[in-house]
Short mmCIF file of C-alpha atoms and ligand atoms in Angstrom, two decimals:
data_model
loop_
_atom_site.label_atom_id
_atom_site.label_comp_id
_atom_site.label_asym_id
_atom_site.label_seq_id
_atom_site.Cartn_x
_atom_site.Cartn_y
_atom_site.Cartn_z
CA MET U 1 5.61 -6.68 -14.86
CA ALA U 2 2.32 -6.42 -13.07
CA ILE U 3 1.89 -7.64 -9.54
CA SER U 4 -0.43 -10.61 -9.23
CA ARG U 5 -2.94 -10.86 -6.43
CA LYS U 6 -1.29 -14.08 -5.27
CA GLN U 7 2.10 -12.35 -4.97
CA SER U 8 0.52 -9.49 -3.08
CA LEU U 9 -1.22 -11.78 -0.62
CA ALA U 10 2.01 -13.66 0.00
CA ALA U 11 3.99 -10.43 0.42
CA VAL U 12 1.49 -9.03 2.92
CA ASP U 13 1.51 -12.32 4.85
CA ASP U 14 5.28 -12.26 4.86
CA PHE U 15 5.31 -8.70 6.20
CA LEU U 16 2.74 -9.39 8.91
CA GLU U 17 4.60 -12.48 10.03
CA HIS U 18 7.62 -10.31 10.82
CA HIS U 19 6.07 -7.06 11.98
CA GLU U 20 2.49 -7.52 13.07
CA ASP U 21 3.28 -6.47 16.65
CA GLU U 22 4.73 -3.14 15.54
CA LEU U 23 1.72 -1.85 13.67
CA ASP U 24 -0.33 1.09 14.77
CA ASN U 25 -3.94 0.43 13.80
CA SER U 26 -5.70 3.47 15.20
CA TYR U 27 -7.77 4.51 12.16
CA CYS U 28 -4.87 4.54 9.72
CA LEU U 29 -2.62 1.52 9.63
CA THR U 30 0.98 2.60 9.88
CA TRP U 31 4.33 1.08 10.71
CA ASN U 32 6.63 3.20 12.80
CA GLN U 33 9.82 1.50 11.69
CA GLN U 34 9.76 3.29 8.36
CA GLU U 35 7.91 6.39 7.31
CA ARG U 36 6.96 5.06 3.91
CA PRO U 37 7.48 1.37 4.34
CA LYS U 38 8.68 -0.71 1.46
CA TRP U 39 8.65 -4.44 1.42
CA ARG U 40 10.85 -6.74 -0.61
CA PHE U 41 9.29 -9.98 -1.70
CA GLU U 42 10.49 -12.43 -4.36
CA GLY U 43 13.04 -9.93 -5.58
CA ARG U 44 10.56 -7.14 -6.05
CA THR U 45 10.52 -4.08 -3.81
CA GLU U 46 7.28 -2.14 -3.69
CA PRO U 47 5.78 0.30 -1.22
CA LEU U 48 3.84 -1.71 1.29
CA TYR U 49 0.57 -0.03 0.36
CA ARG U 50 0.96 -1.34 -3.20
CA TRP U 51 1.26 -4.89 -1.96
CA VAL U 52 -1.79 -4.37 0.23
CA ALA U 53 -3.79 -2.85 -2.63
CA GLY U 54 -2.76 -5.73 -4.89
CA ALA U 55 -4.09 -8.14 -2.29
CA LYS U 56 -7.33 -6.21 -2.00
CA TYR U 57 -7.92 -6.03 -5.74
CA ILE U 58 -7.17 -8.63 -8.39
CA GLY U 59 -3.60 -7.43 -8.61
CA LEU U 60 -2.01 -4.27 -9.89
CA ASP U 61 -1.07 -3.50 -13.45
CA ASP U 62 1.89 -1.26 -14.08
CA GLY U 63 0.64 2.27 -14.60
CA ILE U 64 -2.08 1.88 -12.01
CA VAL U 65 -1.46 4.07 -8.99
CA VAL U 66 -2.76 3.54 -5.50
CA ARG U 67 -4.48 6.49 -3.86
CA HIS U 68 -5.13 7.14 -0.22
CA THR U 69 -8.66 8.19 0.69
CA CYS U 70 -7.29 9.31 4.07
CA ASP U 71 -4.58 11.53 2.49
CA ASN U 72 -2.00 9.84 4.70
CA PRO U 73 0.83 8.61 2.47
CA TYR U 74 2.22 6.43 5.28
CA CYS U 75 -1.00 4.49 5.64
CA PHE U 76 -1.55 0.98 4.26
CA ASN U 77 -4.98 0.24 5.66
CA PRO U 78 -6.74 -1.63 2.80
CA ASP U 79 -9.95 0.27 3.56
CA HIS U 80 -8.16 3.54 2.77
CA LEU U 81 -6.65 2.46 -0.54
CA VAL U 82 -8.24 2.81 -3.95
CA LYS U 83 -6.91 2.22 -7.42
CA GLY U 84 -6.54 5.14 -9.75
CA THR U 85 -4.75 6.44 -12.80
CA THR U 86 -1.76 8.73 -12.90
CA ALA U 87 -4.11 11.53 -13.93
CA ASP U 88 -6.16 10.99 -10.77
CA ASN U 89 -3.02 11.11 -8.70
CA ASN U 90 -1.85 14.36 -10.29
CA HIS U 91 -5.25 15.76 -9.55
CA ASP U 92 -4.79 14.78 -5.88
CA ARG U 93 -1.38 16.45 -5.79
CA LYS U 94 -2.92 19.74 -6.83
CA GLY U 95 -4.60 19.80 -3.47
CA CYS U 96 -7.90 18.24 -4.31
CA THR U 97 -8.74 15.57 -1.81
CA TYR U 98 -10.30 12.32 -2.80
CA LYS U 99 -14.06 12.23 -2.47
ZN1 ZN L 1 -5.39 5.68 6.24
#
């Protein structure tokens, strides 16, 4: 089931309410408590960057991947996240950076 934008916004709010003080916002936005933070909201666990990307865009359909323009997989700064396809992501994994 796809993530709706409303769910994403609520999940991000929920996360920030609990952990806003622990975030490192120097260029990339990261959370030191977990290397690749996941957040559980309404029974659904997703990487935090997916919730953030869902809030930034209209929502996220299954099959849509979220790419990091900063090449930092721990980052969930909305400015560094773009939507892509699995093919794009495989391309990234081959060592080509996002441009
Ligand atoms: Zn970043």
